[in-house]
């Protein structure tokens, strides 16, 4: 696969005038204000307030049924909210039909016209708007070049790979110079290697054009690696919206902490001095510590746990999964509590199943939450 040209190599397509003529076609500000959408007794969006800043890539992430796809469809105009507003650059577009919203959309399925070649697929929207043949072919050629397919204009969908078809779909979405680009799990139908390459290229293209992009995905790695900010939804509500590193390192809620990445949930006890005792160590509490003392659950990432073989240790190795540079070791602490530790693979040769081990948390601030009513035998992330 050829890499996408950067903004320095190409100034971008020579677009014809858009319906938004007189306004900047990129960098729009998108706002969801108190959006509510229910399907019978099921509430998909429950008072959602969220903003995509001009020129950013905002990822919507959450478990199945959290409302992320409904939010995207409301923004696209395919669904009408029961209440609330959608604004683009301060303009209320809530009741504007989908075909008048200046939004380009790329779906999970490529949705290319099988009887049209790549050039004509890209130019289809321009043809509907009665742009001259010469102009629309020039725009299509520019966009195919921009997405790394300069020599594929004459190919039909059945003559292209899945990754190539999705690039054509992306070029088609950009052909009408949308103010907002909407991506609905566009990479989920591709194999892993193509998905990795294409997500890097989509990000590079989005940055070069400066177009505000709202991206729905169930893949946490995609969201964390591509987005400027990630909005985590749960049961139709916003749990947290933050840059990827902040979301991972400083989750605002227990749901975000356990949903994003992998998290250990261990029993601890507040000391009443801003610290918590956990796994034989005393650690500072991240943020404002709850008042008083007593039992709590302590949330620690696997990379925040150390383990080493020790015949006098209180933990037992259950399994070790080689992941390349790190090995994830699952250890039984007794009492139905287990912990995962991500350790340098070179240091885990003696951590075999059945071996006794000593476990210590890395000395850094930790997040504490109320004790869970039911404790799972091993902690991990929620399924996306």
mmCIF file with all atom_site columns, C-alpha atoms in Angstrom, residues 10 28 56 242 300 312:
data_model
loop_
_atom_site.group_PDB
_atom_site.id
_atom_site.type_symbol
_atom_site.label_atom_id
_atom_site.label_alt_id
_atom_site.label_comp_id
_atom_site.label_asym_id
_atom_site.label_entity_id
_atom_site.label_seq_id
_atom_site.pdbx_PDB_ins_code
_atom_site.Cartn_x
_atom_site.Cartn_y
_atom_site.Cartn_z
_atom_site.occupancy
_atom_site.B_iso_or_equiv
_atom_site.pdbx_formal_charge
_atom_site.auth_seq_id
_atom_site.auth_comp_id
_atom_site.auth_asym_id
_atom_site.auth_atom_id
_atom_site.pdbx_PDB_model_num
ATOM 1 C CA . UNK A 1 10  ? -0.418  18.254  -2.105 1.00 0.00 ? 10  UNK A CA 1
ATOM 2 C CA . UNK A 1 28  ? -16.481 23.242  11.785 1.00 0.00 ? 28  UNK A CA 1
ATOM 3 C CA . UNK A 1 56  ? -10.335 17.697  15.607 1.00 0.00 ? 56  UNK A CA 1
ATOM 4 C CA . UNK A 1 242 ? -10.654 13.635  27.068 1.00 0.00 ? 242 UNK A CA 1
ATOM 5 C CA . UNK A 1 300 ? -4.454  -0.398  39.125 1.00 0.00 ? 300 UNK A CA 1
ATOM 6 C CA . UNK A 1 312 ? 7.867   -16.961 50.469 1.00 0.00 ? 312 UNK A CA 1
#
